[in-house]
Tab-separated table of C-alpha atoms in Angstrom:
chain	number	residue	atom	x	y	z
O	1	MET	CA	8.997	-37.520	38.773
O	2	PRO	CA	10.215	-40.557	40.671
O	3	ALA	CA	10.603	-43.569	38.676
O	4	SER	CA	8.365	-45.663	40.918
O	5	LEU	CA	5.539	-43.288	40.269
O	6	GLY	CA	6.280	-42.954	36.515
O	7	SER	CA	5.826	-46.701	36.086
O	8	ARG	CA	2.866	-46.856	38.380
O	9	ILE	CA	1.336	-44.346	36.201
O	10	ALA	CA	2.257	-46.248	32.789
O	11	ARG	CA	0.998	-49.348	34.290
O	12	GLY	CA	-2.599	-47.739	35.274
O	13	ALA	CA	-2.663	-45.937	31.697
O	14	ALA	CA	-1.936	-49.481	30.150
O	15	TRP	CA	-4.810	-51.020	32.211
O	16	MET	CA	-7.440	-48.386	31.301
O	17	VAL	CA	-6.478	-48.563	27.619
O	18	VAL	CA	-6.911	-52.176	27.546
O	19	PHE	CA	-10.378	-51.558	29.398
O	20	LYS	CA	-11.253	-49.101	26.556
O	21	LEU	CA	-10.289	-51.290	23.858
O	22	LEU	CA	-12.576	-54.162	25.173
O	23	ASP	CA	-15.106	-51.878	26.397
O	24	ARG	CA	-15.448	-50.438	22.805
O	25	SER	CA	-15.099	-53.730	21.428
O	26	ILE	CA	-18.215	-54.514	22.991
O	27	GLY	CA	-19.531	-51.105	22.214
O	28	ILE	CA	-19.055	-51.778	18.485
O	29	VAL	CA	-20.586	-55.165	18.406
O	30	SER	CA	-23.601	-53.510	20.400
O	31	VAL	CA	-24.153	-50.853	17.964
O	32	VAL	CA	-23.734	-53.145	14.941
O	33	ILE	CA	-26.620	-55.436	16.578
O	34	LEU	CA	-28.693	-52.541	17.576
O	35	ALA	CA	-28.479	-50.786	14.079
O	36	ARG	CA	-29.910	-53.752	12.549
O	37	LEU	CA	-32.637	-54.050	14.976
O	38	LEU	CA	-33.798	-50.603	15.492
O	39	VAL	CA	-34.072	-47.623	13.305
O	40	PRO	CA	-32.296	-44.173	13.271
O	41	ALA	CA	-35.627	-42.940	14.964
O	42	ASP	CA	-35.202	-44.956	17.857
O	43	PHE	CA	-31.500	-43.733	18.814
O	44	GLY	CA	-32.749	-40.198	17.906
O	45	LEU	CA	-35.919	-40.382	20.699
O	46	VAL	CA	-33.671	-41.719	23.237
O	47	ALA	CA	-31.011	-39.066	22.439
O	48	MET	CA	-33.530	-36.333	22.936
O	49	ALA	CA	-34.652	-37.671	26.518
O	50	THR	CA	-30.825	-37.889	27.607
O	51	ALA	CA	-30.151	-34.462	26.362
O	52	ILE	CA	-32.950	-33.024	28.416
O	53	ILE	CA	-31.453	-35.224	31.335
O	54	ALA	CA	-27.839	-34.287	31.146
O	55	ILE	CA	-29.032	-30.680	31.412
O	56	ILE	CA	-30.867	-31.309	34.433
O	57	GLU	CA	-27.997	-33.412	36.245
O	58	LEU	CA	-25.801	-30.448	35.738
O	59	LEU	CA	-27.238	-29.611	39.139
O	60	SER	CA	-25.261	-32.412	40.729
O	61	ALA	CA	-22.075	-32.073	38.392
O	62	PHE	CA	-19.586	-31.277	41.418
O	63	ASN	CA	-17.296	-34.224	40.617
O	64	PHE	CA	-16.445	-35.121	44.106
O	65	ASP	CA	-14.302	-37.796	43.063
O	66	LEU	CA	-11.821	-35.379	41.605
O	67	ALA	CA	-11.681	-33.424	44.681
O	68	LEU	CA	-10.763	-36.754	46.701
O	69	ILE	CA	-8.091	-37.538	44.503
O	70	GLN	CA	-6.436	-34.174	44.269
O	71	ASP	CA	-6.637	-33.930	48.204
O	72	GLN	CA	-3.684	-36.230	49.158
O	73	HIS	CA	-4.935	-36.020	52.770
O	74	ALA	CA	-8.658	-36.805	52.290
O	75	THR	CA	-9.925	-38.790	55.314
O	76	ARG	CA	-13.053	-41.275	55.842
O	77	THR	CA	-15.244	-38.096	56.566
O	78	HIS	CA	-14.375	-36.654	53.181
O	79	TYR	CA	-15.456	-39.841	51.670
O	80	ASP	CA	-18.727	-40.116	53.705
O	81	THR	CA	-19.518	-36.450	52.960
O	82	ALA	CA	-19.198	-37.105	49.365
O	83	TRP	CA	-21.174	-39.869	49.164
O	84	THR	CA	-24.004	-38.046	51.098
O	85	LEU	CA	-23.886	-35.073	48.650
O	86	ASN	CA	-24.224	-37.402	45.801
O	87	VAL	CA	-27.293	-39.332	47.016
O	88	ALA	CA	-28.956	-36.013	47.843
O	89	MET	CA	-28.483	-34.477	44.653
O	90	ALA	CA	-29.148	-37.550	42.589
O	91	ALA	CA	-32.707	-37.774	44.394
O	92	GLY	CA	-33.121	-33.954	43.518
O	93	CYS	CA	-32.421	-34.463	39.915
O	94	ALA	CA	-34.553	-37.355	39.536
O	95	LEU	CA	-37.441	-35.583	40.720
O	96	LEU	CA	-36.730	-32.684	38.378
O	97	VAL	CA	-36.540	-35.251	35.193
O	98	ALA	CA	-39.772	-36.713	36.500
O	99	ALA	CA	-41.385	-33.476	36.443
O	100	ALA	CA	-40.078	-32.350	33.062
O	101	ALA	CA	-41.155	-35.589	31.323
O	102	PHE	CA	-44.511	-34.356	29.959
O	103	PRO	CA	-43.334	-30.892	29.264
O	104	ALA	CA	-40.392	-32.471	27.070
O	105	GLY	CA	-42.873	-34.620	25.220
O	106	ALA	CA	-44.960	-31.080	24.551
O	107	PHE	CA	-41.455	-29.552	23.363
O	108	TYR	CA	-40.800	-31.908	20.776
O	109	GLY	CA	-44.233	-32.949	20.120
O	110	ASP	CA	-43.719	-36.526	20.771
O	111	SER	CA	-45.723	-38.128	23.541
O	112	ARG	CA	-43.479	-41.014	23.503
O	113	LEU	CA	-40.701	-38.940	25.652
O	114	ALA	CA	-42.635	-38.884	28.884
O	115	PRO	CA	-42.355	-42.469	29.850
O	116	ILE	CA	-38.805	-42.587	28.579
O	117	MET	CA	-37.753	-39.828	31.117
O	118	LEU	CA	-39.775	-41.330	33.724
O	119	TRP	CA	-37.673	-44.706	33.741
O	120	LEU	CA	-34.519	-42.583	33.297
O	121	ALA	CA	-35.430	-40.510	36.263
O	122	LEU	CA	-35.534	-43.889	38.292
O	123	ALA	CA	-32.220	-44.728	36.843
O	124	THR	CA	-30.754	-41.382	37.864
O	125	TRP	CA	-31.845	-42.024	41.271
O	126	ILE	CA	-30.351	-45.234	41.829
O	127	ARG	CA	-26.926	-44.143	40.196
O	128	GLY	CA	-26.602	-41.668	43.368
O	129	PHE	CA	-26.021	-44.384	45.582
O	130	GLU	CA	-22.733	-45.861	44.165
O	131	ASN	CA	-19.997	-46.638	46.784
O	132	VAL	CA	-17.729	-43.721	46.877
O	133	GLY	CA	-14.997	-45.944	47.942
O	134	VAL	CA	-14.047	-46.963	44.209
O	135	VAL	CA	-12.432	-43.576	43.823
O	136	ALA	CA	-9.704	-45.020	45.816
O	137	PHE	CA	-8.920	-47.280	42.776
O	138	ARG	CA	-7.930	-44.345	40.747
O	139	LYS	CA	-6.349	-42.189	43.582
O	140	ASP	CA	-4.109	-45.505	44.668
O	141	LEU	CA	-3.143	-46.248	40.870
O	142	GLN	CA	-4.948	-49.545	41.578
O	143	LEU	CA	-6.483	-49.350	38.149
O	144	ASN	CA	-6.222	-53.132	37.727
O	145	ARG	CA	-9.273	-53.207	40.117
O	146	GLU	CA	-11.095	-50.611	38.328
O	147	PHE	CA	-10.508	-52.373	35.250
O	148	GLN	CA	-12.384	-55.440	36.588
O	149	LEU	CA	-15.238	-53.309	37.790
O	150	LEU	CA	-15.882	-51.302	34.690
O	151	LEU	CA	-15.589	-54.243	32.632
O	152	THR	CA	-17.963	-56.515	34.465
O	153	LYS	CA	-20.413	-53.623	34.378
O	154	ARG	CA	-20.143	-53.130	30.723
O	155	ILE	CA	-20.769	-56.761	29.819
O	156	GLY	CA	-23.834	-56.844	31.907
O	157	VAL	CA	-25.537	-53.790	30.365
O	158	PHE	CA	-24.431	-55.186	27.030
O	159	LEU	CA	-26.321	-58.756	27.671
O	160	VAL	CA	-29.327	-56.715	29.109
O	161	THR	CA	-29.576	-54.098	26.213
O	162	ILE	CA	-29.371	-56.703	23.253
O	163	SER	CA	-31.663	-59.213	25.086
O	164	ILE	CA	-34.562	-56.728	25.179
O	165	ALA	CA	-33.804	-55.251	21.673
O	166	LEU	CA	-34.008	-59.079	20.313
O	167	ALA	CA	-37.364	-59.620	22.189
O	168	THR	CA	-38.846	-56.203	21.484
O	169	ARG	CA	-36.931	-54.262	18.532
O	170	SER	CA	-37.857	-51.295	20.085
O	171	TYR	CA	-36.310	-48.174	21.639
O	172	TRP	CA	-37.139	-49.508	25.061
O	173	ALA	CA	-34.071	-51.795	24.875
O	174	LEU	CA	-31.767	-48.668	25.098
O	175	VAL	CA	-33.850	-46.934	27.922
O	176	LEU	CA	-34.028	-50.314	30.034
O	177	GLY	CA	-30.202	-51.131	29.365
O	178	THR	CA	-29.533	-47.584	30.856
O	179	LEU	CA	-31.529	-48.608	33.964
O	180	ALA	CA	-29.670	-52.015	34.388
O	181	GLY	CA	-26.613	-50.281	34.052
O	182	SER	CA	-27.415	-47.851	36.893
O	183	VAL	CA	-28.449	-51.012	39.059
O	184	GLY	CA	-25.312	-52.821	38.051
O	185	SER	CA	-23.138	-50.074	38.811
O	186	VAL	CA	-24.340	-49.627	42.595
O	187	ALA	CA	-24.387	-53.371	43.069
O	188	LEU	CA	-20.887	-53.875	41.766
O	189	SER	CA	-19.528	-50.808	43.461
O	190	TYR	CA	-20.176	-52.450	46.948
O	191	LEU	CA	-18.931	-55.971	45.786
O	192	PHE	CA	-15.620	-54.590	44.658
O	193	HIS	CA	-14.754	-52.411	47.384
O	194	PRO	CA	-15.198	-52.890	51.113
O	195	PHE	CA	-15.799	-49.303	52.188
O	196	ARG	CA	-19.277	-48.774	53.488
O	197	PRO	CA	-20.391	-45.148	53.491
O	198	ARG	CA	-22.357	-43.223	56.130
O	199	PHE	CA	-24.448	-40.292	56.022
O	200	ASP	CA	-22.281	-37.405	57.002
O	201	LEU	CA	-22.111	-33.654	55.843
O	202	THR	CA	-19.027	-32.776	58.189
O	203	ALA	CA	-16.540	-31.931	55.135
O	204	ARG	CA	-19.044	-30.318	52.887
O	205	GLY	CA	-17.368	-27.051	52.838
O	206	GLU	CA	-14.067	-28.326	51.733
O	207	LEU	CA	-15.457	-30.379	49.099
O	208	LEU	CA	-17.823	-27.604	47.606
O	209	HIS	CA	-15.049	-25.347	47.760
O	210	PHE	CA	-12.898	-27.447	45.508
O	211	SER	CA	-15.786	-28.242	43.169
O	212	LYS	CA	-17.568	-24.887	42.544
O	213	TRP	CA	-15.690	-23.945	39.631
O	214	MET	CA	-16.172	-27.703	38.269
O	215	VAL	CA	-19.952	-26.869	38.475
O	216	PHE	CA	-19.512	-23.870	36.347
O	217	SER	CA	-17.263	-26.091	33.901
O	218	ASN	CA	-19.656	-28.644	33.732
O	219	VAL	CA	-22.758	-26.772	32.927
O	220	ILE	CA	-21.103	-24.811	30.206
O	221	ASN	CA	-19.235	-27.977	28.860
O	222	THR	CA	-22.732	-30.129	28.898
O	223	LEU	CA	-24.641	-27.491	27.314
O	224	ALA	CA	-21.870	-27.165	24.558
O	225	SER	CA	-21.810	-30.963	23.953
O	226	ARG	CA	-25.573	-31.464	24.048
O	227	ALA	CA	-26.320	-28.393	21.887
O	228	ALA	CA	-26.520	-30.652	18.817
O	229	ASP	CA	-28.878	-33.063	20.401
O	230	LEU	CA	-31.290	-30.138	21.148
O	231	ILE	CA	-30.768	-28.242	17.949
O	232	ILE	CA	-30.776	-31.067	15.448
O	233	GLY	CA	-33.759	-32.845	17.276
O	234	LYS	CA	-35.926	-29.712	17.231
O	235	SER	CA	-35.152	-28.534	13.797
O	236	LEU	CA	-34.525	-31.882	11.771
O	237	GLY	CA	-36.504	-34.389	14.005
O	238	PRO	CA	-35.279	-38.043	15.663
O	239	GLY	CA	-34.237	-39.548	12.387
O	240	PRO	CA	-31.473	-37.053	11.532
O	241	LEU	CA	-30.390	-36.812	14.984
O	242	GLY	CA	-30.153	-40.726	15.312
O	243	LEU	CA	-27.957	-40.521	12.136
O	244	PHE	CA	-25.614	-37.679	13.523
O	245	ASN	CA	-25.554	-39.455	17.171
O	246	LEU	CA	-24.546	-42.965	15.919
O	247	ALA	CA	-22.032	-41.401	13.502
O	248	HIS	CA	-20.745	-39.224	16.059
O	249	GLU	CA	-20.091	-42.253	18.544
O	250	ILE	CA	-18.630	-44.522	15.925
O	251	SER	CA	-16.131	-42.102	14.471
O	252	ASN	CA	-14.878	-41.058	18.005
O	253	LEU	CA	-14.346	-44.415	19.385
O	254	PRO	CA	-10.767	-44.707	18.100
O	255	SER	CA	-9.842	-41.203	19.196
O	256	THR	CA	-11.585	-39.795	22.282
O	257	GLU	CA	-11.951	-43.356	23.556
O	258	LEU	CA	-8.476	-44.166	23.376
O	259	SER	CA	-7.401	-40.623	25.003
O	260	ALA	CA	-10.146	-41.092	27.836
O	261	PRO	CA	-8.491	-43.911	29.668
O	262	VAL	CA	-5.091	-42.251	29.583
O	263	ASN	CA	-6.427	-39.295	31.222
O	264	ARG	CA	-8.188	-41.038	33.662
O	265	ALA	CA	-4.859	-42.798	34.768
O	266	VAL	CA	-2.763	-39.881	34.732
O	267	TYR	CA	-4.595	-37.458	36.738
O	268	PRO	CA	-3.824	-38.776	40.149
O	269	GLY	CA	0.005	-38.761	38.813
O	270	TYR	CA	-0.357	-35.162	37.933
O	271	ALA	CA	-1.835	-34.267	41.269
O	272	LYS	CA	1.060	-35.993	43.085
O	273	VAL	CA	3.732	-33.908	41.186
O	274	ALA	CA	1.561	-30.701	40.852
O	275	SER	CA	3.967	-28.944	43.406
O	276	ASP	CA	6.911	-28.988	40.798
O	277	PRO	CA	5.735	-27.004	37.584
O	278	SER	CA	8.563	-28.282	35.360
O	279	ARG	CA	7.983	-31.954	36.206
O	280	LEU	CA	4.017	-31.455	35.564
O	281	ALA	CA	4.882	-29.658	32.199
O	282	ALA	CA	7.024	-32.731	31.168
O	283	GLN	CA	4.613	-35.377	32.278
O	284	PHE	CA	1.950	-33.368	30.374
O	285	LEU	CA	4.037	-33.315	27.140
O	286	ASP	CA	4.649	-37.131	27.551
O	287	VAL	CA	0.927	-37.784	27.755
O	288	LEU	CA	0.308	-35.448	24.648
O	289	GLY	CA	2.693	-37.366	22.600
O	290	LEU	CA	1.522	-40.747	23.729
O	291	THR	CA	-2.245	-39.597	23.277
O	292	ALA	CA	-1.181	-38.175	19.448
O	293	LEU	CA	0.621	-41.563	18.792
O	294	LEU	CA	-2.475	-43.681	19.429
O	295	THR	CA	-5.315	-41.617	18.488
O	296	ALA	CA	-4.027	-40.063	14.978
O	297	PRO	CA	-3.769	-43.197	13.392
O	298	ALA	CA	-7.359	-44.453	14.756
O	299	ALA	CA	-9.295	-41.286	13.872
O	300	VAL	CA	-7.960	-40.534	10.388
O	301	GLY	CA	-7.934	-44.211	9.693
O	302	ILE	CA	-11.697	-44.527	10.415
O	303	ALA	CA	-12.551	-41.372	8.380
O	304	ALA	CA	-10.447	-42.879	5.269
O	305	VAL	CA	-12.508	-46.244	5.542
O	306	ALA	CA	-15.997	-44.636	6.399
O	307	PRO	CA	-17.447	-45.269	3.072
O	308	LEU	CA	-16.675	-49.026	3.457
O	309	LEU	CA	-17.296	-49.212	7.198
O	310	VAL	CA	-20.980	-48.041	7.449
O	311	PRO	CA	-22.858	-49.881	4.835
O	312	LEU	CA	-20.867	-53.120	6.027
O	313	LEU	CA	-21.486	-52.729	9.805
O	314	LEU	CA	-24.812	-50.884	9.986
O	315	GLY	CA	-26.521	-51.366	6.610
O	316	ASP	CA	-27.706	-49.230	3.725
O	317	ALA	CA	-30.530	-47.640	6.303
O	318	TRP	CA	-27.531	-45.541	7.549
O	319	ALA	CA	-25.746	-44.648	4.501
O	320	GLU	CA	-26.370	-40.863	5.095
O	321	ALA	CA	-23.938	-41.182	8.009
O	322	VAL	CA	-20.692	-41.606	6.034
O	323	PRO	CA	-20.050	-37.941	5.395
O	324	LEU	CA	-20.991	-37.278	9.011
O	325	MET	CA	-18.550	-39.973	10.269
O	326	GLU	CA	-15.675	-38.504	8.009
O	327	ILE	CA	-16.070	-35.077	9.522
O	328	LEU	CA	-16.654	-36.155	12.991
O	329	ALA	CA	-13.846	-38.614	13.217
O	330	LEU	CA	-11.145	-35.559	12.644
O	331	SER	CA	-12.869	-33.574	15.176
O	332	GLY	CA	-12.693	-36.403	17.772
O	333	LEU	CA	-9.089	-36.442	17.131
O	334	LEU	CA	-8.466	-32.741	18.005
O	335	VAL	CA	-10.719	-33.040	21.055
O	336	SER	CA	-8.446	-35.936	22.056
O	337	LEU	CA	-5.500	-33.831	21.899
O	338	ARG	CA	-6.657	-31.017	24.180
O	339	THR	CA	-8.780	-32.821	26.681
O	340	ASN	CA	-5.765	-33.555	29.017
O	341	ALA	CA	-4.938	-29.966	29.729
O	342	GLY	CA	-7.945	-30.023	31.784
O	343	TYR	CA	-6.647	-32.422	34.235
O	344	VAL	CA	-3.320	-30.191	34.532
O	345	PHE	CA	-5.517	-27.590	35.655
O	346	LEU	CA	-7.389	-29.566	38.196
O	347	ALA	CA	-4.227	-30.934	39.548
O	348	LEU	CA	-2.809	-27.284	40.065
O	349	GLY	CA	-6.070	-26.331	41.736
O	350	ARG	CA	-6.752	-24.065	38.883
O	351	SER	CA	-10.092	-25.298	37.867
O	352	GLU	CA	-11.346	-21.751	36.990
O	353	LEU	CA	-9.100	-22.058	34.081
O	354	LEU	CA	-10.837	-24.930	33.134
O	355	THR	CA	-14.234	-23.060	33.310
O	356	VAL	CA	-12.880	-20.009	31.293
O	357	MET	CA	-11.612	-22.408	28.432
O	358	THR	CA	-14.845	-24.252	28.410
O	359	ALA	CA	-16.743	-21.016	28.214
O	360	VAL	CA	-14.831	-19.797	25.359
O	361	ARG	CA	-15.794	-23.370	23.423
O	362	PHE	CA	-19.477	-22.695	23.971
O	363	ALA	CA	-19.325	-18.994	22.918
O	364	ILE	CA	-17.792	-20.264	19.422
O	365	ALA	CA	-19.643	-23.653	19.036
O	366	VAL	CA	-23.262	-23.131	19.967
O	367	PRO	CA	-24.193	-19.870	17.632
O	368	ALA	CA	-22.273	-21.560	15.048
O	369	LEU	CA	-24.075	-24.714	15.474
O	370	VAL	CA	-27.552	-23.189	15.373
O	371	VAL	CA	-26.698	-21.313	12.002
O	372	GLY	CA	-24.905	-24.568	10.612
O	373	THR	CA	-27.967	-26.881	11.414
O	374	ILE	CA	-30.390	-24.474	10.233
O	375	TYR	CA	-28.922	-23.704	6.993
O	376	PHE	CA	-26.740	-26.837	6.137
O	377	GLY	CA	-28.641	-29.581	8.196
O	378	ALA	CA	-26.779	-32.485	9.874
O	379	LYS	CA	-23.792	-32.203	7.766
O	380	GLY	CA	-23.568	-28.305	8.704
O	381	ALA	CA	-23.639	-29.431	12.177
O	382	ALA	CA	-20.734	-31.725	11.687
O	383	TRP	CA	-18.690	-29.120	10.110
O	384	THR	CA	-19.316	-26.740	12.786
O	385	ILE	CA	-18.201	-29.332	15.421
O	386	LEU	CA	-14.931	-29.539	13.430
O	387	GLY	CA	-14.367	-25.910	12.911
O	388	THR	CA	-14.758	-25.345	16.915
O	389	SER	CA	-12.247	-28.112	17.390
O	390	ILE	CA	-9.587	-26.694	15.056
O	391	VAL	CA	-10.050	-23.079	16.854
O	392	MET	CA	-9.923	-24.636	20.384
O	393	LEU	CA	-6.405	-26.165	19.718
O	394	PRO	CA	-4.383	-22.677	19.868
O	395	VAL	CA	-6.865	-21.281	22.621
O	396	THR	CA	-5.815	-24.629	24.727
O	397	HIS	CA	-2.084	-23.817	24.011
O	398	CYS	CA	-2.493	-20.143	25.347
O	399	PHE	CA	-4.162	-21.650	28.586
O	400	MET	CA	-1.409	-24.320	29.080
O	401	ARG	CA	1.443	-21.493	28.524
O	402	ARG	CA	-0.250	-19.460	31.236
O	403	ALA	CA	-0.316	-22.330	33.501
O	404	LEU	CA	2.939	-24.157	32.621
O	405	GLN	CA	4.929	-21.721	30.427
O	406	ILE	CA	4.891	-24.456	27.680
O	407	ARG	CA	6.117	-23.073	24.392
O	408	TRP	CA	4.413	-23.598	20.930
O	409	ALA	CA	7.814	-25.446	19.866
O	410	GLU	CA	7.214	-28.040	22.766
O	411	HIS	CA	3.663	-28.582	21.640
O	412	GLY	CA	4.589	-29.362	18.007
O	413	SER	CA	7.750	-31.412	18.882
O	414	VAL	CA	5.242	-33.988	20.277
O	415	LEU	CA	2.693	-33.888	17.520
O	416	TRP	CA	4.464	-33.445	14.129
O	417	ARG	CA	5.680	-36.953	13.705
O	418	PRO	CA	2.037	-38.593	14.563
O	419	ALA	CA	0.507	-36.241	12.185
O	420	ILE	CA	2.660	-36.555	9.063
O	421	ALA	CA	2.373	-40.445	9.384
O	422	ALA	CA	-1.375	-40.587	9.831
O	423	LEU	CA	-1.969	-38.191	6.694
O	424	GLY	CA	0.281	-40.347	4.585
O	425	MET	CA	-1.343	-43.517	6.060
O	426	ALA	CA	-4.909	-42.056	5.140
O	427	LEU	CA	-4.026	-40.964	1.487
O	428	LEU	CA	-2.437	-44.370	1.068
O	429	VAL	CA	-5.378	-46.094	2.277
O	430	ARG	CA	-7.938	-44.388	0.108
O	431	GLU	CA	-5.649	-44.561	-3.000
O	432	TYR	CA	-5.817	-48.284	-2.060
O	433	LEU	CA	-9.583	-48.600	-1.889
O	434	GLU	CA	-10.041	-46.535	-5.063
O	435	TRP	CA	-7.527	-48.627	-7.063
O	436	THR	CA	-8.624	-51.786	-6.242
O	437	GLU	CA	-12.300	-51.039	-6.171
O	438	HIS	CA	-12.838	-53.023	-2.914
O	439	GLY	CA	-15.272	-52.812	-0.202
O	440	PHE	CA	-18.555	-51.161	-2.021
O	441	THR	CA	-20.382	-54.255	-2.084
O	442	VAL	CA	-21.651	-56.783	0.084
O	443	ASN	CA	-19.931	-59.715	-1.161
O	444	ASN	CA	-16.227	-58.335	-0.827
O	445	GLY	CA	-16.685	-55.648	2.254
O	446	VAL	CA	-15.010	-57.790	4.850
O	447	PRO	CA	-11.897	-58.739	2.881
O	448	ALA	CA	-11.541	-55.291	1.769
O	449	LEU	CA	-12.152	-53.521	5.199
O	450	ALA	CA	-9.488	-56.038	6.780
O	451	SER	CA	-7.101	-55.600	4.176
O	452	ALA	CA	-7.357	-51.871	4.304
O	453	VAL	CA	-6.935	-51.982	8.243
O	454	VAL	CA	-3.721	-54.061	7.798
O	455	LEU	CA	-2.321	-51.880	5.199
O	456	GLY	CA	-3.239	-48.681	7.418
O	457	ILE	CA	-1.277	-50.163	10.551
O	458	THR	CA	1.603	-51.267	8.783
O	459	ILE	CA	1.996	-47.989	6.757
O	460	TYR	CA	1.623	-45.771	10.083
O	461	VAL	CA	4.275	-47.848	12.145
O	462	LEU	CA	6.748	-47.748	9.101
O	463	PHE	CA	6.127	-43.815	8.724
O	464	THR	CA	6.544	-43.338	12.427
O	465	GLY	CA	9.446	-45.572	12.779
O	466	LEU	CA	11.049	-43.520	9.877
O	467	LEU	CA	10.403	-40.416	11.043
O	468	TRP	CA	11.478	-41.222	14.531
O	469	ALA	CA	14.630	-42.572	13.141
O	470	LEU	CA	15.145	-39.366	11.130
O	471	SER	CA	14.690	-37.474	14.413
O	472	GLY	CA	17.504	-39.297	16.059
O	473	PHE	CA	15.441	-41.803	18.103
O	474	PRO	CA	14.737	-39.258	21.076
O	475	GLN	CA	13.262	-40.280	24.248
O	476	SER	CA	9.447	-39.561	23.065
O	477	ALA	CA	6.112	-41.226	22.951
O	478	GLU	CA	7.493	-43.916	20.890
O	479	ALA	CA	10.023	-45.090	23.152
O	480	ARG	CA	7.807	-44.667	26.261
O	481	LEU	CA	4.770	-46.616	24.475
O	482	VAL	CA	7.252	-49.668	24.041
O	483	SER	CA	8.413	-49.245	27.748
O	484	ALA	CA	4.673	-48.793	28.850
O	485	LEU	CA	3.836	-52.133	27.136
O	486	GLN	CA	6.755	-54.013	28.866
O	487	THR	CA	5.925	-52.514	32.114
O	488	PHE	CA	2.175	-53.755	31.496
O	489	LEU	CA	3.246	-57.164	30.673
O	490	ARG	CA	5.192	-57.617	33.623
O	491	SER	CA	2.520	-56.373	35.938
O	492	LEU	CA	0.508	-59.390	34.880
O	493	ARG	CA	3.182	-61.567	36.830
O	494	GLY	CA	3.237	-59.731	39.718
O	495	GLU	CA	0.259	-57.128	40.292
O	496	ALA	CA	-1.964	-59.406	42.756
O	497	GLU	CA	0.914	-60.060	45.159
O	498	THR	CA	1.885	-56.528	45.867
O	499	GLU	CA	-1.960	-55.070	45.929
O	500	ASP	CA	-3.001	-57.479	48.663
O	501	THR	CA	-0.432	-56.190	51.108
O	502	LYS	CA	-1.746	-52.697	51.061
O	503	PRO	CA	-3.515	-51.350	54.113
O	504	ASP	CA	-7.293	-50.601	54.414
O	505	LYS	CA	-7.060	-46.477	54.062
O	506	PHE	CA	-10.400	-46.138	55.449
O	507	ASN	CA	-10.050	-48.028	58.564
O	508	ASN	CA	-7.316	-45.496	59.686
């Protein structure tokens, strides 16, 4: 890979990681406030509605943005067609959501679902008008602009949701916050990018050809991901579902939410080198190593401090979320280590591999989830999700070996140091909390959590540095992380000057 492209990818990844850190910091503050204002059943009620809506929205899950990024020769016609298709599909999905509102209430036996879904149908329709021009931020690796766009939208949603929650102390804060997010997303997309889409269907054949496998993959993936909401909501009710969902969200913040911005940033780079499998394989292993280095301590750390974190942040009403969080945090780590493979398949134009891999996950997860939930409740569902994540790791490797001839030893070479360092960190942090008996009362919770976090970071850095030294200081994720941070800091000084000189591709 050319050095300039590698540095742009590293810089883009740094921007997205910073965004996710800020985004999730806002998210944590939001969750803490909402958990104090609302009850678990409020979260579960909205989760029931969004699970049904997510299934309906599968009809529009073509991911035309990925097609535009993958096609290095996409023209204005392609962008206009993608926007037109998005508008049409959003309108169709909104009508279906509205039509399903009252049947959904009857299915769950809760009449409150109908008005919730009607308002969320409006949010679905509005979201379809988002300016497709913002896709160019990712394609051209101008991720500082996407950083500004996403962060502005996040702050707006936070302010609206919290304001309504303070005023009503009702689940309507979650519903109207979602609606505000859709309106803000559309408005900001036109404010941040000068592209103005027009109705056009000329390139529909090309876009639909690329995206046909994405539809199948998204359908299966959403059904697998939302199966827990549907099964727990129907079998156990909104209260346990609210506990499960919030535990899942918080426990996955440090892992999947750190890997997501990296995946978002590296996909355009993968697409640019897809014609050279050896370079693509090397880039994938670099990204996998970096993902493990960042997410392993975060996920294992949150599992280690969960008994302290939940009562401190959420209150005693959420105490039953502790064991769920411990299990789901480990699942989130394993998910973060396999999701990047899907972007490799897309860059290669082999989206059918992603679809098949997702189908395997669905076939394993859903039957086990039904049994686990019925016989063991929410904790059984959590163990099922973790078990599925464990099984999917070797499955993902087999698909990667088929696509890029990557061997087991190559996978292991980038994972073993973060794994050992994170395990050592978790054991010592748990031992510290038990030995000092800190953090299990209201009075000493904050200093106990702070000291445990500082101790965990220190131990992980020391263990990682020691293992890196014993390995002979290879040019691995540790070295590249330092380089990426240096690149990002330099970009803060010169980014704006270089971006202003770029031509407007849509006027060509």
